[in-house]
């Protein structure tokens, strides 16, 4: 389980008496319960409803590397009532008092519930790093080329996250000046970095423009990756034939429930960390409102159903809009579900990122996804790699890479995000789901009130 980050709250709300009264009368209530369920910690959130609040709550939980095993969601009207059953990555309850305190403090803070505050919980601009966002066409060796360009410009990559999907790539990088160990603020230097990075990103056959921008970092980085991929239309499949034959893809169904004037979205895929964040993030940024929902997992499979409307209060009635919604949710699930071998590098010395990515490229490996952390002396890098040809990685090749780099702490891990072989079809019995949903939502409401 991740250690709770330092909660930085900078209020911008007027501190007049009326504002204080509004915050006091509508203060959220959060209960962390380790007694009512034998195998999970139950977290209940009861607060005033606003668009995006579900995503922000889920973000707090997933940033702590908590696994949401089950959830009941209801926000019909002006009140938001959710119940989450969570464990750590090892399937254990959340018993650490410091983590429990952080959860309550985060979910009960004004920073989470008042829209005049920041876009994302705990996200503030930094004078230590310059945040760079990249998007363009994916190709083998691209990260290696980007790292080489940044290294030539005396830039150190302190943190980075890179996703690839459907021949597109998006990345968020925290870079610093190697000499000053601070943010890069010179506009001319940033302009030169942008020009050279975009030249690398711009492929010969890329019909869409490669992009690099310097960001203030006010939005959660994983949400930004979803937004950048969405803006690049990665949900548009390149080869339609593959879609028909690929039975490992997530199953998404969208139908209208006319008597309740909801659109019902049902998803089934392999269960994995941060799955709920990915789907709720996409629904929120597409301006859909989740009024009710249930989330559950059965062994390795995850089931999600949402009762949604557009932000204008109308259901998703047009067939082309429903198809677009299905495409976008499928893409949101697939972006993080990286195929390939998971490699973890842990070193007490700051080993060259451009060097290790170059060796990957020279040995015919392509990086599908990467999570890089190089702050201070500790290096924790995670790469998801595959052969350029698409075939599984030969274990002997990893041993060769270790010897070439002189790294003993480069280890292969089980890829928990590998897509399933053949998930079953999505159920279509909407009426039964709908009845169960409202029964559970009412029970959740009573439970929350009884804790108060």
Coordinates of C-alpha atoms in Angstrom, one line a residue:
X1 CA 0.0 0.0 0.0
X2 CA 1.3 3.4 -0.9
X3 CA 2.2 5.8 1.9
X4 CA -0.4 8.6 2.3
X5 CA 1.0 11.7 0.4
X6 CA 1.2 15.0 2.2
X7 CA -2.2 16.7 1.8
X8 CA -1.6 20.2 0.6
X9 CA -4.7 22.3 0.8
X10 CA -4.7 26.0 -0.3
X11 CA -8.2 27.4 0.1
X12 CA -9.4 30.0 -2.3
X13 CA -13.0 30.2 -1.0
X14 CA -14.0 33.4 0.7
X15 CA -13.9 33.0 4.5
X16 CA -16.9 35.2 5.2
X17 CA -19.6 34.0 7.6
X18 CA -22.0 32.8 4.9
X19 CA -19.3 30.6 3.3
X20 CA -18.4 29.1 6.7
X21 CA -22.1 28.4 7.3
X22 CA -22.5 26.6 4.0
X23 CA -19.4 24.5 4.6
X24 CA -20.5 23.6 8.1
X25 CA -24.1 22.7 7.2
X26 CA -23.0 20.6 4.3
X27 CA -19.8 19.1 5.6
X28 CA -19.2 15.6 4.2
X29 CA -19.3 12.5 6.5
X30 CA -16.8 9.7 6.0
X31 CA -16.9 6.4 7.9
X32 CA -14.1 3.9 7.7
X33 CA -15.5 0.6 9.0
X34 CA -13.4 -2.6 9.6
X35 CA -16.1 -4.5 11.6
X36 CA -19.1 -5.0 9.3
X37 CA -17.2 -7.0 6.6
X38 CA -14.9 -9.9 7.2
X39 CA -12.6 -9.5 4.2
X40 CA -12.7 -5.8 3.3
X41 CA -12.7 -2.3 4.8
X42 CA -16.0 -0.5 4.1
X43 CA -15.7 3.2 3.4
X44 CA -18.9 5.2 3.3
X45 CA -19.1 8.8 1.9
X46 CA -22.1 11.0 2.5
X47 CA -22.0 14.5 1.2
X48 CA -23.5 17.2 -1.1
X49 CA -23.5 16.1 -4.7
X50 CA -21.7 17.9 -7.5
X51 CA -20.5 16.8 -10.9
X52 CA -17.2 15.0 -10.7
X53 CA -17.3 14.2 -7.0
X54 CA -17.4 10.4 -7.7
X55 CA -14.2 10.6 -9.7
X56 CA -12.5 12.6 -7.0
X57 CA -13.4 10.1 -4.3
X58 CA -12.3 7.2 -6.4
X59 CA -9.0 9.1 -7.1
X60 CA -8.2 9.4 -3.4
X61 CA -8.6 5.7 -2.9
X62 CA -6.7 4.5 -6.0
X63 CA -3.8 6.9 -5.3
X64 CA -3.3 4.9 -2.1
X65 CA -3.1 1.7 -4.2
X66 CA -6.3 0.5 -2.7
X67 CA -8.2 -2.1 -4.6
X68 CA -12.0 -1.4 -4.8
X69 CA -13.6 -4.8 -4.7
X70 CA -17.2 -3.7 -4.6
X71 CA -19.0 -0.4 -4.6
X72 CA -22.6 1.0 -4.4
X73 CA -23.1 4.4 -5.9
X74 CA -26.1 6.7 -5.7
X75 CA -26.3 10.4 -6.3
X76 CA -29.8 11.1 -7.5
X77 CA -30.8 14.5 -6.4
X78 CA -28.6 16.8 -4.3
X79 CA -27.0 14.2 -2.1
X80 CA -24.1 11.8 -2.8
X81 CA -24.0 8.5 -1.0
X82 CA -21.4 5.9 -1.9
X83 CA -20.1 2.8 -0.2
X84 CA -16.7 1.2 -1.2
X85 CA -15.3 -2.2 -0.1
X86 CA -11.6 -1.9 -0.4
X87 CA -8.4 -3.9 0.3
X88 CA -4.7 -3.4 -0.2
X89 CA -2.9 -5.0 -3.1
X90 CA -2.5 -8.2 -1.1
X91 CA -6.2 -8.5 -0.3
X92 CA -6.0 -7.3 3.3
X93 CA -8.1 -4.8 5.2
X94 CA -6.8 -1.3 5.6
X95 CA -5.7 -1.2 9.3
X96 CA -2.9 1.4 9.2
X97 CA -4.2 4.2 11.4
X98 CA -2.2 6.8 9.4
X99 CA -3.7 5.7 6.2
X100 CA -7.2 5.7 7.7
X101 CA -6.7 9.2 9.0
X102 CA -5.5 10.4 5.6
X103 CA -8.5 8.9 3.9
X104 CA -10.9 10.7 6.2
X105 CA -8.9 14.0 6.1
X106 CA -8.8 13.9 2.3
X107 CA -12.5 13.0 1.7
X108 CA -13.7 15.5 4.3
X109 CA -11.6 18.4 3.1
X110 CA -13.1 21.5 1.3
X111 CA -10.5 20.9 -1.4
X112 CA -12.5 17.9 -2.5
X113 CA -16.0 19.3 -2.5
X114 CA -15.8 22.9 -3.5
X115 CA -15.3 23.6 -7.2
X116 CA -13.5 26.9 -6.7
X117 CA -10.5 25.0 -5.4
X118 CA -8.1 23.0 -7.5
X119 CA -9.1 20.6 -10.4
X120 CA -7.6 17.7 -8.6
X121 CA -6.9 16.7 -5.0
X122 CA -3.4 17.5 -3.8
X123 CA -2.3 18.7 -7.2
X124 CA -0.2 21.9 -7.0
X125 CA 2.3 23.5 -9.3
X126 CA 5.9 22.7 -8.4
X127 CA 9.0 24.9 -8.6
X128 CA 11.1 21.7 -8.5
X129 CA 9.9 20.2 -11.8
X130 CA 8.7 21.3 -15.1
X131 CA 5.7 19.2 -16.2
X132 CA 5.8 18.3 -19.9
X133 CA 2.9 16.6 -21.8
X134 CA 3.6 14.7 -25.0
X135 CA 1.3 13.0 -27.5
X136 CA 1.8 11.5 -31.0
X137 CA 2.3 8.3 -33.0
X138 CA 3.8 5.3 -31.2
X139 CA 6.7 3.4 -32.7
X140 CA 9.4 1.1 -31.3
X141 CA 12.2 3.0 -29.5
X142 CA 10.2 6.2 -29.1
X143 CA 10.8 6.6 -25.4
X144 CA 14.5 6.0 -25.9
X145 CA 14.7 8.8 -28.5
X146 CA 12.8 11.2 -26.2
X147 CA 15.1 10.4 -23.3
X148 CA 18.1 11.0 -25.5
X149 CA 16.8 14.4 -26.6
X150 CA 16.0 15.5 -23.0
X151 CA 19.5 14.2 -21.9
X152 CA 21.2 16.3 -24.6
X153 CA 19.3 19.3 -23.3
X154 CA 20.6 18.7 -19.8
X155 CA 17.1 17.6 -18.5
X156 CA 16.7 15.0 -15.8
X157 CA 13.5 13.0 -15.8
X158 CA 12.4 12.8 -12.2
X159 CA 9.0 11.2 -12.8
X160 CA 7.1 10.0 -15.9
X161 CA 4.2 8.0 -17.0
X162 CA 3.7 6.8 -20.5
X163 CA 0.8 5.0 -22.1
X164 CA 0.4 3.5 -25.6
X165 CA -2.8 2.4 -27.2
X166 CA -4.0 1.8 -30.8
X167 CA -0.7 3.1 -32.3
X168 CA -0.9 6.3 -30.2
X169 CA 1.3 7.4 -27.3
X170 CA 0.8 9.9 -24.5
X171 CA 3.2 10.8 -21.7
X172 CA 3.4 13.1 -18.7
X173 CA 7.0 13.9 -17.6
X174 CA 8.3 15.8 -14.6
X175 CA 11.7 17.1 -15.7
X176 CA 14.3 19.3 -14.0
X177 CA 17.5 21.1 -14.9
X178 CA 20.5 18.8 -14.2
X179 CA 22.6 21.7 -12.9
X180 CA 20.2 23.6 -10.7
X181 CA 18.0 20.6 -9.7
X182 CA 15.0 22.9 -10.2
X183 CA 12.3 23.6 -12.8
X184 CA 13.2 24.8 -16.2
X185 CA 11.8 28.3 -16.6
X186 CA 13.7 29.9 -19.5
X187 CA 11.2 30.3 -22.3
X188 CA 13.8 30.1 -25.1
X189 CA 15.2 26.8 -23.7
X190 CA 11.7 25.4 -23.3
X191 CA 10.9 26.4 -26.9
X192 CA 14.1 24.6 -28.1
X193 CA 13.2 21.5 -26.1
X194 CA 9.7 21.5 -27.6
X195 CA 11.0 21.8 -31.1
X196 CA 13.4 18.9 -30.7
X197 CA 10.9 16.6 -28.9
X198 CA 8.2 17.3 -31.5
X199 CA 10.7 16.4 -34.2
X200 CA 11.1 13.0 -32.5
X201 CA 7.4 12.6 -32.0
X202 CA 6.5 13.5 -35.6
X203 CA 6.6 10.3 -37.5
X204 CA 6.9 10.2 -41.3
X205 CA 3.4 8.9 -41.8
X206 CA 1.7 10.7 -39.0
X207 CA -1.4 12.4 -40.2
X208 CA -2.1 13.9 -36.8
X209 CA 0.2 16.6 -35.3
X210 CA 2.7 15.6 -32.6
X211 CA 2.2 17.7 -29.5
X212 CA 4.3 18.9 -26.6
X213 CA 3.1 21.4 -24.0
X214 CA 4.3 22.7 -20.6
X215 CA 1.6 22.2 -18.1
X216 CA 0.8 23.7 -14.7
X217 CA 0.0 20.2 -13.4
X218 CA -3.3 21.1 -11.8
X219 CA -5.0 17.9 -13.2
X220 CA -4.3 14.4 -12.0
X221 CA -1.6 12.9 -14.3
X222 CA -3.5 9.8 -15.1
X223 CA -6.6 11.8 -15.8
X224 CA -4.5 13.9 -18.2
X225 CA -3.3 10.8 -20.0
X226 CA -6.9 9.7 -20.5
X227 CA -7.8 13.2 -21.8
X228 CA -4.8 13.3 -24.1
X229 CA -5.5 9.9 -25.6
X230 CA -9.2 10.8 -26.0
X231 CA -8.2 14.1 -27.8
X232 CA -6.0 12.0 -30.1
X233 CA -9.0 9.7 -30.9
X234 CA -7.2 6.5 -29.8
X235 CA -10.7 4.9 -29.5
X236 CA -10.9 4.7 -33.3
X237 CA -9.6 1.2 -34.2
X238 CA -7.1 1.1 -37.0
X239 CA -8.0 -2.4 -38.2
X240 CA -11.6 -3.3 -37.9
X241 CA -11.0 -7.0 -38.6
X242 CA -9.0 -7.3 -35.4
X243 CA -11.9 -6.0 -33.3
X244 CA -14.2 -8.8 -34.5
X245 CA -11.6 -11.5 -33.9
X246 CA -10.2 -10.2 -30.6
X247 CA -12.3 -12.0 -27.8
X248 CA -10.0 -10.6 -25.1
X249 CA -11.3 -7.1 -25.3
X250 CA -13.7 -5.7 -22.6
X251 CA -17.4 -6.1 -23.2
X252 CA -19.5 -2.9 -23.0
X253 CA -23.2 -2.7 -23.5
X254 CA -25.4 0.5 -23.6
X255 CA -29.2 0.4 -23.5
X256 CA -31.9 2.8 -22.5
X257 CA -34.2 2.3 -19.6
X258 CA -37.2 4.2 -20.9
X259 CA -39.4 4.0 -17.8
X260 CA -36.7 5.7 -15.6
X261 CA -35.2 7.9 -18.3
X262 CA -31.7 6.5 -17.7
X263 CA -29.1 5.1 -20.0
X264 CA -27.7 1.9 -18.6
X265 CA -24.0 1.1 -19.2
X266 CA -22.8 -2.4 -18.4
X267 CA -19.1 -3.4 -18.5
X268 CA -17.4 -6.7 -18.0
X269 CA -13.6 -7.2 -18.2
X270 CA -10.8 -8.7 -16.3
X271 CA -10.5 -7.1 -12.8
X272 CA -7.4 -5.0 -12.2
X273 CA -6.1 -2.1 -10.1
X274 CA -7.6 1.3 -11.0
X275 CA -10.3 -0.1 -13.3
X276 CA -13.0 1.9 -11.6
X277 CA -10.9 5.1 -11.9
X278 CA -10.5 4.6 -15.6
X279 CA -14.2 4.1 -16.4
X280 CA -15.5 6.9 -14.1
X281 CA -12.8 9.3 -15.4
X282 CA -14.0 8.7 -19.0
X283 CA -17.7 9.1 -18.1
X284 CA -17.0 12.3 -16.2
X285 CA -14.8 13.9 -18.9
X286 CA -17.4 13.0 -21.5
X287 CA -19.9 15.1 -19.4
X288 CA -22.1 12.1 -18.3
X289 CA -23.5 12.1 -14.8
X290 CA -23.6 8.8 -12.9
X291 CA -26.9 8.7 -10.9
X292 CA -26.6 5.1 -9.7
X293 CA -24.1 2.3 -10.1
X294 CA -22.8 -1.0 -8.8
X295 CA -19.3 -2.4 -9.0
X296 CA -18.3 -6.0 -8.1
X297 CA -15.7 -8.5 -8.9
X298 CA -15.9 -12.3 -9.1
X299 CA -12.4 -13.9 -9.0
X300 CA -10.6 -12.2 -11.8
X301 CA -13.6 -10.7 -13.5
X302 CA -15.0 -7.2 -12.9
X303 CA -18.6 -6.1 -13.4
X304 CA -19.7 -2.5 -13.6
X305 CA -23.1 -1.0 -14.3
X306 CA -24.0 2.7 -14.3
X307 CA -27.3 4.6 -14.7
X308 CA -26.3 7.8 -16.5
X309 CA -27.6 10.8 -18.2
X310 CA -26.0 13.6 -20.2
X311 CA -25.1 16.7 -18.2
X312 CA -28.3 18.3 -19.6
X313 CA -30.4 15.6 -17.8
X314 CA -31.3 13.6 -20.9
X315 CA -30.5 10.0 -21.6
X316 CA -28.1 8.9 -24.3
X317 CA -30.7 8.2 -26.9
X318 CA -29.0 8.4 -30.3
X319 CA -27.4 5.3 -31.6
X320 CA -24.3 7.0 -32.9
X321 CA -23.7 8.6 -29.5
X322 CA -24.1 5.2 -27.8
X323 CA -21.6 3.6 -30.2
X324 CA -19.2 6.4 -29.4
X325 CA -19.6 5.9 -25.7
X326 CA -18.9 2.2 -26.1
X327 CA -15.8 2.9 -28.1
X328 CA -14.5 5.3 -25.5
X329 CA -15.1 3.1 -22.5
X330 CA -13.4 0.1 -24.3
X331 CA -10.4 2.4 -25.0
X332 CA -10.3 3.6 -21.4
X333 CA -10.1 0.1 -20.0
X334 CA -7.5 -1.0 -22.6
X335 CA -5.1 1.9 -22.2
X336 CA -3.8 0.7 -18.8
X337 CA -4.2 -3.0 -19.5
X338 CA -0.8 -3.3 -21.1
X339 CA 0.2 -6.5 -22.9
X340 CA 3.8 -7.7 -22.5
X341 CA 6.3 -8.5 -19.8
X342 CA 6.4 -6.4 -16.7
X343 CA 9.9 -5.4 -15.7
X344 CA 10.8 -3.5 -12.4
X345 CA 14.1 -1.7 -11.8
X346 CA 15.0 -0.8 -8.3
X347 CA 18.4 0.9 -7.8
X348 CA 20.1 3.0 -5.1
X349 CA 21.9 4.9 -7.9
X350 CA 20.4 7.1 -10.5
X351 CA 21.0 4.9 -13.5
X352 CA 20.6 6.7 -16.9
X353 CA 17.1 6.4 -18.3
X354 CA 18.2 7.0 -21.8
X355 CA 20.8 4.2 -21.5
X356 CA 18.3 1.5 -20.3
X357 CA 15.7 2.5 -22.9
X358 CA 18.4 2.4 -25.6
X359 CA 19.4 -1.1 -24.6
X360 CA 15.7 -2.2 -24.7
X361 CA 15.5 -0.8 -28.2
X362 CA 18.7 -2.4 -29.5
X363 CA 17.5 -5.8 -28.2
X364 CA 14.3 -5.5 -30.1
X365 CA 12.0 -4.6 -27.2
X366 CA 9.3 -2.0 -27.4
X367 CA 7.9 -0.2 -24.4
X368 CA 4.1 -0.5 -24.1
X369 CA 3.7 1.4 -20.9
X370 CA 6.1 2.9 -18.3
X371 CA 6.0 4.3 -14.8
X372 CA 9.2 6.1 -13.8
X373 CA 10.3 7.5 -10.5
X374 CA 13.8 8.9 -10.1
X375 CA 13.5 11.5 -7.3
X376 CA 16.6 11.5 -5.1
X377 CA 18.9 8.6 -5.1
X378 CA 16.2 5.9 -5.3
X379 CA 15.2 4.6 -8.7
X380 CA 11.9 2.8 -9.1
X381 CA 11.0 2.2 -12.8
X382 CA 8.3 -0.1 -14.2
X383 CA 8.3 -1.0 -17.8
X384 CA 5.8 -3.2 -19.8
X385 CA 7.7 -4.5 -22.8
X386 CA 7.1 -6.8 -25.7
X387 CA 9.0 -7.9 -28.8
X388 CA 8.7 -5.5 -31.6
X389 CA 7.2 -8.3 -33.6
X390 CA 4.5 -8.8 -31.0
X391 CA 5.7 -12.2 -29.8
X392 CA 6.4 -13.0 -26.1
X393 CA 9.7 -11.8 -24.7
X394 CA 12.5 -14.4 -24.5
X395 CA 13.7 -14.7 -20.9
X396 CA 17.2 -15.1 -22.1
X397 CA 17.0 -11.7 -23.6
X398 CA 16.3 -10.2 -20.2
X399 CA 19.4 -11.9 -18.8
X400 CA 21.4 -10.4 -21.7
X401 CA 20.0 -6.9 -20.9
X402 CA 21.0 -7.3 -17.2
X403 CA 24.6 -8.2 -18.2
X404 CA 24.8 -5.3 -20.8
X405 CA 23.6 -2.8 -18.2
X406 CA 25.3 -4.3 -15.2
X407 CA 21.9 -4.3 -13.4
X408 CA 21.1 -7.1 -11.0
X409 CA 17.9 -5.5 -9.7
X410 CA 16.0 -5.6 -13.1
X411 CA 13.4 -8.2 -12.3
X412 CA 10.4 -9.7 -14.3
X413 CA 7.1 -9.5 -12.5
X414 CA 3.7 -10.9 -13.0
X415 CA 1.7 -8.6 -15.2
X416 CA -1.6 -8.1 -13.3
X417 CA -2.9 -5.9 -16.1
X418 CA -2.6 -8.5 -18.9
X419 CA -5.9 -8.8 -20.8
X420 CA -8.0 -12.0 -20.2
X421 CA -8.2 -14.7 -22.8
X422 CA -12.0 -14.7 -23.2
X423 CA -14.3 -12.7 -20.9
X424 CA -17.9 -13.8 -21.1
X425 CA -20.6 -11.7 -22.7
X426 CA -22.3 -8.8 -20.8
X427 CA -25.7 -9.7 -19.4
X428 CA -28.7 -8.0 -20.8
X429 CA -31.3 -8.4 -18.1
X430 CA -31.5 -4.7 -17.2
X431 CA -34.7 -4.9 -15.1
X432 CA -33.1 -7.3 -12.6
X433 CA -30.0 -5.1 -12.3
X434 CA -32.1 -2.0 -11.8
X435 CA -34.2 -3.5 -9.0
X436 CA -31.1 -4.8 -7.2
X437 CA -29.4 -1.4 -7.6
X438 CA -32.0 0.6 -5.9
X439 CA -32.3 -2.0 -3.1
X440 CA -28.6 -1.8 -2.4
X441 CA -28.5 2.0 -2.7
X442 CA -31.3 2.3 -0.1
X443 CA -29.5 -0.1 2.2
X444 CA -26.3 1.9 1.7
X445 CA -28.1 5.1 2.6
X446 CA -29.5 3.5 5.8
X447 CA -26.0 2.2 6.8
X448 CA -24.4 5.6 6.3
X449 CA -27.1 7.3 8.4
X450 CA -26.7 4.8 11.1
X451 CA -23.0 5.6 11.3
X452 CA -23.6 9.3 11.7

